[in-house]
Tab-separated table of C-alpha atoms in Angstrom:
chain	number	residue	atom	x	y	z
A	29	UNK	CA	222.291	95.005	123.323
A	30	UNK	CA	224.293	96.150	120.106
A	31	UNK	CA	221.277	98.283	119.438
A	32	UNK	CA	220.813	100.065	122.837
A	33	UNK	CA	224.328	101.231	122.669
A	34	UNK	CA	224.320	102.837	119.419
A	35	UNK	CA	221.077	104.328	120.605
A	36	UNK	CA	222.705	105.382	123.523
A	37	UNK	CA	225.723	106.983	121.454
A	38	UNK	CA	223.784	108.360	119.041
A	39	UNK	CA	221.621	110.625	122.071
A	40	UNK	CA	224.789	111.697	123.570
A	41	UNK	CA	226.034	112.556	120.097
A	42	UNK	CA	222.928	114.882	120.007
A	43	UNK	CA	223.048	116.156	123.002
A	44	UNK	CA	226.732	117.261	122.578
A	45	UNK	CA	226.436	119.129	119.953
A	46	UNK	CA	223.374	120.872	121.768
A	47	UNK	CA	225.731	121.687	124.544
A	48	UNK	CA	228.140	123.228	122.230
A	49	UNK	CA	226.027	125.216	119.841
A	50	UNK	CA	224.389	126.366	123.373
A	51	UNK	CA	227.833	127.347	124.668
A	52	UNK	CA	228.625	129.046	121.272
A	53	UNK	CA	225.684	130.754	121.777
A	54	UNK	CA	226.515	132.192	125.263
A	55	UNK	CA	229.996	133.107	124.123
A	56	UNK	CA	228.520	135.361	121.432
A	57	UNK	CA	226.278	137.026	123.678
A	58	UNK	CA	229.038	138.040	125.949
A	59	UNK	CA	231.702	139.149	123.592
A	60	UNK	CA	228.551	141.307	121.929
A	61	UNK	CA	227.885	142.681	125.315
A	62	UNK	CA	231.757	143.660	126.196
A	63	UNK	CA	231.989	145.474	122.740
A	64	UNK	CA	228.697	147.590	123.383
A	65	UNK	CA	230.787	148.641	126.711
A	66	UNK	CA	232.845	152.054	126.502
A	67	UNK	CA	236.296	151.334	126.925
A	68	UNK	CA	238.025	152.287	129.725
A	69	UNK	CA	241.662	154.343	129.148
A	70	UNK	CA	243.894	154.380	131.650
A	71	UNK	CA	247.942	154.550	132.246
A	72	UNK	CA	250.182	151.399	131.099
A	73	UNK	CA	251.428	149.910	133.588
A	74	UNK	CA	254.910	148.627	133.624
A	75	UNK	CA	256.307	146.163	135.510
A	76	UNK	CA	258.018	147.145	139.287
A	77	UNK	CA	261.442	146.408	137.977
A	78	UNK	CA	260.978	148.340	134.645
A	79	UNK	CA	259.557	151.460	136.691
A	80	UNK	CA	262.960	151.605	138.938
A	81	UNK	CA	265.254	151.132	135.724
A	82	UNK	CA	263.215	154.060	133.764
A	83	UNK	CA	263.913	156.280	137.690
A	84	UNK	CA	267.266	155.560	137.311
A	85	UNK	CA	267.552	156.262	133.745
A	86	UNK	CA	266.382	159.978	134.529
C-alpha cells in the first residue's frame, strides 16, 4: 500500500510541474503578444472628485 502511494505522489508531482511549466508557457506567449501590440495613447483620467477640485481651482 506504502508503495502505491508514493507512486501515486510521485505522478502528481509530475504532473504538477507539467501544469506549471505549461502555464508558464501560456503566460509568455501572451505578454509577447501584448508587447508586439501598438500602444494606445489617450488622456489621463482623473478621478470625478479631482476633476471638480482642478474646475474650481481655475
Amino acid at each position: 500500500m506504502k508503495i502505491l502511494l508514493m507512486i501515486f505522489v510521485v505522478v502528481s508531482l509530475i504532473v504538477l510541474v507539467g501544469l506549471a511549466w505549461q502555464s508558464r508557457k501560456m503566460l509568455k506567449q501572451v505578454v509577447d503578444e501584448n508587447n508586439k501590440r501598438p500602444k494606445q495613447v489617450r488622456e489621463r483620467q482623473l478621478h470625478p472628485k479631482l476633476q471638480q477640485q482642478q474646475k474650481n481651482k481655475k
